[in-house]
Tab-separated table of C-alpha atoms and ligand atoms in Angstrom:
chain	number	residue	atom	x	y	z
K	1369	MET	CA	-2.593	10.597	4.940
K	1370	ALA	CA	-1.244	10.698	8.460
K	1371	MET	CA	-4.132	10.990	10.922
K	1372	LEU	CA	-4.825	10.660	14.604
K	1373	HIS	CA	-6.852	7.694	15.695
K	1374	PRO	CA	-10.052	9.175	17.149
K	1375	GLU	CA	-10.159	6.688	20.049
K	1376	THR	CA	-6.525	5.994	20.950
K	1377	GLY	CA	-4.924	9.269	19.813
K	1378	ASN	CA	-2.219	7.179	18.099
K	1379	LEU	CA	-0.748	8.395	14.856
K	1380	VAL	CA	-2.173	6.442	11.917
K	1381	LEU	CA	-0.079	5.930	8.785
K	1382	HIS	CA	-1.458	4.315	5.647
K	1383	VAL	CA	0.759	1.797	3.874
K	1384	VAL	CA	-0.738	0.861	0.514
K	1385	TYR	CA	0.217	-2.091	-1.696
K	1386	ASP	CA	-0.296	-1.306	-5.369
K	1387	GLY	CA	0.491	-3.285	-8.528
K	1388	ILE	CA	-1.043	-4.929	-11.580
K	1389	PRO	CA	-3.613	-7.726	-11.248
K	1390	ARG	CA	-2.125	-10.983	-9.934
K	1391	SER	CA	1.214	-9.365	-9.024
K	1392	GLY	CA	0.988	-10.681	-5.443
K	1393	LYS	CA	-0.496	-7.818	-3.374
K	1394	THR	CA	-2.936	-9.969	-1.407
K	1395	GLU	CA	-0.302	-12.646	-0.963
K	1396	SER	CA	2.090	-9.967	0.388
K	1397	VAL	CA	-0.402	-8.560	2.915
K	1398	ARG	CA	-1.263	-12.055	4.117
K	1399	ALA	CA	2.407	-12.985	4.459
K	1400	LEU	CA	3.020	-9.754	6.391
K	1401	ALA	CA	0.138	-10.580	8.724
K	1402	ARG	CA	1.634	-14.008	9.405
K	1403	CYS	CA	4.950	-12.388	10.371
K	1404	PHE	CA	3.131	-10.603	13.202
K	1405	ASP	CA	0.748	-13.440	14.092
K	1406	ARG	CA	-2.187	-11.521	12.735
K	1407	SER	CA	-4.574	-12.188	9.943
K	1408	ALA	CA	-5.453	-9.820	7.148
K	1409	GLN	CA	-9.064	-9.275	6.164
K	1410	THR	CA	-9.956	-9.446	2.510
K	1411	PHE	CA	-12.950	-7.422	1.478
K	1412	GLU	CA	-14.484	-9.474	-1.205
K	1413	GLU	CA	-12.643	-11.734	-3.476
K	1414	ARG	CA	-13.927	-13.412	-6.617
K	1415	ASP	CA	-11.900	-16.139	-8.319
K	1416	GLY	CA	-8.900	-15.078	-6.252
K	1417	ARG	CA	-9.202	-11.424	-7.307
K	1418	THR	CA	-9.577	-8.671	-4.733
K	1419	LEU	CA	-12.704	-6.626	-5.367
K	1420	TYR	CA	-12.238	-3.874	-2.729
K	1421	PHE	CA	-9.104	-4.166	-0.581
K	1422	ASP	CA	-7.158	-6.218	1.930
K	1423	TRP	CA	-6.844	-4.685	5.391
K	1424	LEU	CA	-4.356	-5.266	8.196
K	1425	ASP	CA	-3.659	-3.272	11.373
K	1426	LEU	CA	-0.152	-3.213	12.865
K	1427	GLU	CA	1.570	-1.129	15.504
K	1428	GLY	CA	5.182	-0.182	16.141
K	1429	GLY	CA	7.536	2.742	16.689
K	1430	ARG	CA	6.737	6.334	17.608
K	1431	LEU	CA	6.557	9.653	15.846
K	1432	LEU	CA	6.281	12.958	17.713
K	1433	ASP	CA	6.029	10.886	20.858
K	1434	ARG	CA	2.898	9.105	19.666
K	1435	PRO	CA	2.715	5.345	19.073
K	1436	ILE	CA	2.264	4.571	15.366
K	1437	HIS	CA	-0.617	2.494	14.061
K	1438	TYR	CA	-0.126	1.228	10.498
K	1439	ARG	CA	-3.134	0.694	8.353
K	1440	VAL	CA	-2.014	-1.686	5.677
K	1441	LEU	CA	-4.234	-1.748	2.610
K	1442	SER	CA	-3.965	-3.368	-0.785
K	1443	VAL	CA	-5.759	-2.147	-3.859
K	1444	PRO	CA	-7.773	-4.244	-6.317
K	1445	GLY	CA	-5.516	-4.599	-9.357
K	1446	GLN	CA	-8.111	-5.028	-12.084
K	1447	LYS	CA	-8.425	-2.109	-14.514
K	1448	VAL	CA	-12.201	-1.958	-14.207
K	1449	LEU	CA	-11.747	-1.251	-10.493
K	1450	SER	CA	-9.378	1.669	-11.020
K	1451	ARG	CA	-11.623	4.187	-9.244
K	1452	ARG	CA	-11.457	2.137	-6.088
K	1453	ARG	CA	-7.727	1.792	-6.539
K	1454	SER	CA	-7.245	5.565	-6.937
K	1455	MET	CA	-9.262	6.312	-3.846
K	1456	ILE	CA	-7.172	3.956	-1.696
K	1457	ILE	CA	-3.932	5.336	-3.123
K	1458	ALA	CA	-5.112	8.849	-2.300
K	1459	ALA	CA	-4.921	7.906	1.397
K	1460	ALA	CA	-1.352	6.530	1.221
K	1461	ASP	CA	1.579	7.829	3.255
K	1462	VAL	CA	3.830	5.314	1.509
K	1463	VAL	CA	3.206	2.917	-1.397
K	1464	ILE	CA	4.745	-0.512	-1.752
K	1465	PHE	CA	4.586	-1.205	-5.456
K	1466	VAL	CA	4.387	-4.962	-6.036
K	1467	LEU	CA	6.187	-5.412	-9.334
K	1468	ASP	CA	5.411	-8.665	-11.118
K	1469	SER	CA	8.863	-9.931	-12.163
K	1470	SER	CA	7.451	-12.702	-14.371
K	1471	THR	CA	8.058	-12.258	-18.091
K	1472	THR	CA	4.323	-11.850	-18.650
K	1473	GLY	CA	3.841	-9.308	-15.871
K	1474	PHE	CA	6.943	-7.152	-16.229
K	1475	ALA	CA	5.935	-4.790	-19.045
K	1476	GLY	CA	2.501	-4.176	-17.525
K	1477	SER	CA	4.108	-3.516	-14.161
K	1478	LEU	CA	6.418	-0.853	-15.623
K	1479	GLU	CA	3.446	0.839	-17.228
K	1480	ARG	CA	1.467	0.747	-13.979
K	1481	LEU	CA	4.418	2.131	-12.049
K	1482	THR	CA	4.547	5.099	-14.413
K	1483	THR	CA	0.844	5.707	-13.821
K	1484	LEU	CA	1.338	5.478	-10.062
K	1485	ARG	CA	4.216	7.981	-10.121
K	1486	ARG	CA	2.133	10.394	-12.170
K	1487	GLN	CA	-0.758	9.987	-9.764
K	1488	LEU	CA	1.406	10.594	-6.706
K	1489	LYS	CA	3.082	13.627	-8.285
K	1490	SER	CA	-0.247	15.418	-8.318
K	1491	ARG	CA	-0.459	15.150	-4.517
K	1492	HIS	CA	0.340	18.160	-2.361
K	1493	ARG	CA	3.503	16.431	-1.127
K	1494	PRO	CA	5.652	13.601	-2.541
K	1495	ILE	CA	4.783	10.118	-1.300
K	1496	PRO	CA	7.646	7.614	-0.984
K	1497	ILE	CA	7.471	4.446	-3.102
K	1498	LEU	CA	9.259	1.170	-2.455
K	1499	VAL	CA	9.361	-1.313	-5.335
K	1500	GLN	CA	8.888	-4.893	-4.227
K	1501	ALA	CA	10.271	-7.079	-7.036
K	1502	ASN	CA	7.981	-10.060	-6.455
K	1503	LYS	CA	7.921	-13.596	-7.884
K	1504	GLN	CA	11.705	-13.782	-7.857
K	1505	ASP	CA	11.358	-17.566	-7.430
K	1506	LEU	CA	10.202	-18.015	-11.017
K	1507	PRO	CA	12.979	-19.405	-13.224
K	1508	GLU	CA	12.324	-16.791	-15.888
K	1509	ALA	CA	11.961	-13.884	-13.439
K	1510	VAL	CA	13.455	-10.600	-14.630
K	1511	ASP	CA	16.521	-10.007	-12.473
K	1512	LEU	CA	17.032	-7.053	-10.160
K	1513	GLY	CA	19.738	-5.505	-12.354
K	1514	LYS	CA	17.414	-5.304	-15.330
K	1515	ILE	CA	14.547	-4.037	-13.182
K	1516	ARG	CA	16.828	-1.322	-11.815
K	1517	ASP	CA	17.885	-0.332	-15.336
K	1518	ARG	CA	14.286	0.016	-16.411
K	1519	ILE	CA	12.849	1.906	-13.447
K	1520	GLY	CA	15.813	4.151	-12.707
K	1521	ALA	CA	18.072	4.613	-9.710
K	1522	ASP	CA	15.771	6.929	-7.771
K	1523	LEU	CA	13.475	4.158	-6.511
K	1524	GLN	CA	14.496	1.606	-3.916
K	1525	ILE	CA	13.912	-2.030	-4.960
K	1526	PHE	CA	13.552	-5.034	-2.698
K	1527	SER	CA	13.401	-8.647	-3.871
K	1528	THR	CA	10.498	-10.796	-2.573
K	1529	ILE	CA	8.741	-14.128	-2.920
K	1530	ALA	CA	5.353	-13.437	-1.391
K	1531	THR	CA	4.140	-17.042	-1.575
K	1532	GLU	CA	7.026	-18.059	0.710
K	1533	GLY	CA	6.888	-14.867	2.789
K	1534	ARG	CA	10.460	-14.061	1.749
K	1535	GLY	CA	11.490	-10.427	2.021
K	1536	ILE	CA	7.973	-9.263	2.869
K	1537	ARG	CA	8.605	-8.126	6.429
K	1538	GLU	CA	11.908	-6.481	5.462
K	1539	ALA	CA	10.284	-4.600	2.575
K	1540	PHE	CA	7.514	-3.381	4.879
K	1541	VAL	CA	9.985	-2.206	7.551
K	1542	LEU	CA	12.060	-0.451	4.905
K	1543	SER	CA	9.012	1.316	3.483
K	1544	VAL	CA	7.740	2.613	6.834
K	1545	GLY	CA	11.288	3.718	7.693
K	1546	MET	CA	11.340	5.748	4.453
K	1547	CYS	CA	7.966	7.202	5.291
K	1548	ILE	CA	8.814	8.195	8.876
K	1549	ARG	CA	12.185	9.690	7.898
K	1550	TYR	CA	10.507	11.740	5.225
K	1551	LEU	CA	7.719	12.971	7.492
K	1552	ARG	CA	10.299	13.907	10.157
K	1553	LYS	CA	12.684	15.586	7.748
K	1554	GLU	CA	10.014	17.709	6.180
K	1555	SER	CA	8.277	18.295	9.530
K	1556	LEU	CA	5.091	17.246	7.821
K	1557	VAL	CA	3.217	15.989	10.820
K	1558	ASP	CA	1.618	18.759	12.799
K	1559	LEU	CA	-0.231	17.319	15.768
K	1560	ASP	CA	-2.400	20.407	16.276
K	1561	ARG	CA	-3.607	20.267	12.686
K	1562	LEU	CA	-4.156	16.507	12.877
K	1563	ALA	CA	-6.166	16.930	16.073
K	1564	ARG	CA	-8.388	19.498	14.314
K	1565	ASP	CA	-8.831	17.262	11.252
K	1566	THR	CA	-9.665	14.269	13.414
K	1567	GLY	CA	-12.525	16.191	14.933
K	1568	GLU	CA	-13.928	17.090	11.538
K	1569	SER	CA	-13.679	13.825	9.619
K	1570	SER	CA	-13.002	10.783	11.682
K	1571	LEU	CA	-11.095	7.901	10.229
K	1572	PRO	CA	-13.308	5.417	8.349
K	1573	ASN	CA	-13.095	1.862	9.626
K	1574	ALA	CA	-12.941	-1.083	7.221
K	1575	LYS	CA	-16.732	-1.366	6.923
K	1576	GLN	CA	-17.126	2.356	6.272
K	1577	LEU	CA	-14.386	2.268	3.648
K	1578	LEU	CA	-16.153	-0.643	1.988
K	1579	SER	CA	-19.345	1.350	1.878
K	1580	ILE	CA	-17.603	4.453	0.452
K	1581	LEU	CA	-15.962	2.347	-2.266
K	1582	SER	CA	-19.224	0.582	-3.131
K	1583	ASP	CA	-20.869	3.952	-3.710
K	1584	ILE	CA	-18.036	5.069	-5.949
K	1585	HIS	CA	-18.379	1.891	-7.969
K	1586	HIS	CA	-22.148	2.315	-8.401
K	1587	HIS	CA	-22.009	5.977	-9.316
K	1588	GLY	CA	-18.767	6.092	-11.238
K	1589	ASP	CA	-17.863	2.890	-13.048
I	1676	LIG	N1	5.551	-18.016	-7.998
I	1676	LIG	C1	5.014	-17.013	-7.287
I	1676	LIG	N2	3.696	-16.785	-7.325
I	1676	LIG	C2	3.206	-15.752	-6.598
I	1676	LIG	C3	4.031	-14.914	-5.802
I	1676	LIG	N3	3.249	-13.984	-5.210
I	1676	LIG	C4	1.988	-14.245	-5.604
I	1676	LIG	N4	1.950	-15.310	-6.431
I	1676	LIG	C5	0.768	-15.925	-7.058
I	1676	LIG	O1	0.181	-14.999	-7.941
I	1676	LIG	C6	-1.234	-15.134	-7.927
I	1676	LIG	C7	-1.874	-13.792	-7.619
I	1676	LIG	O2	-1.547	-13.384	-6.282
I	1676	LIG	P1	-2.445	-12.339	-5.494
I	1676	LIG	O3	-1.721	-11.981	-4.258
I	1676	LIG	O4	-3.828	-12.842	-5.347
I	1676	LIG	O5	-2.436	-11.141	-6.532
I	1676	LIG	P2	-3.089	-9.681	-6.390
I	1676	LIG	O6	-2.019	-8.744	-6.806
I	1676	LIG	O7	-3.680	-9.512	-5.050
I	1676	LIG	O8	-4.226	-9.745	-7.516
I	1676	LIG	P3	-5.579	-8.821	-7.627
I	1676	LIG	O9	-6.307	-8.959	-6.334
I	1676	LIG	O10	-6.336	-9.364	-8.781
I	1676	LIG	O11	-5.129	-7.424	-7.888
I	1676	LIG	C8	-1.570	-16.197	-6.887
I	1676	LIG	O12	-1.756	-17.429	-7.555
I	1676	LIG	C9	-0.326	-16.246	-6.030
I	1676	LIG	O13	-0.134	-17.477	-5.400
I	1676	LIG	C10	5.454	-15.189	-5.785
I	1676	LIG	O14	6.255	-14.517	-5.144
I	1676	LIG	N5	5.876	-16.239	-6.561
I	1677	LIG	MG1	-5.567	-9.120	-4.413
């Protein structure tokens, strides 16, 4: 959800990478960080699997005359961590869905995308989704035409190879453009309301988010 940063007053937008396990979410966030000479933080990884989230802060552009601060987060893909995943998705202003284009990951990705769309439909306002067709370097990768046929024409698709950083920055820029256009068009950002909300519940930092998600895991899973 769009928020005001309690210290800087900048507008904070949440960009969330979702997708099945091993689809390339962490790889995408790390490649994006490299594009901006930053490094992403990974909150706990075991055997190469994200246990909580990846986190990256970026800045750029303005909305309602405020500089925009992007909080880039990736979810843990594993099914057993779905409560953590849902909680992170609940904060999203835009979701980049990392679709695994390998023959083994494609069917599961379509299923997960359906779940994501259902989940986002229940929100009080629609949340834009960009589909990042990842692993397009694999010789057996499902091609964009077939992916388009299966997911429908209403979602934008962008081809990427996260391990080589190809397409990652462009997909990110496209997704935040979609998000900002939508927020502007629908006049969804009301600075007065955001200022009130910021006073009531300030934005959790990475450590606080980690703690919130650990509690959910202990009590819920
Ligand atoms: N060939 C190829 N491999 C990729 C690509 N993107 C990611 N991978 C590989 O896929 C594996 C999983 O990547 P991750 O980024 O860790 O996947 P994830 O989606 O974060 O996985 P979870 O944290 O378990 O949800 C790693 O071995 C990556 O190197 C790609 O574009 N092409
Ligand atoms: Mg990961």
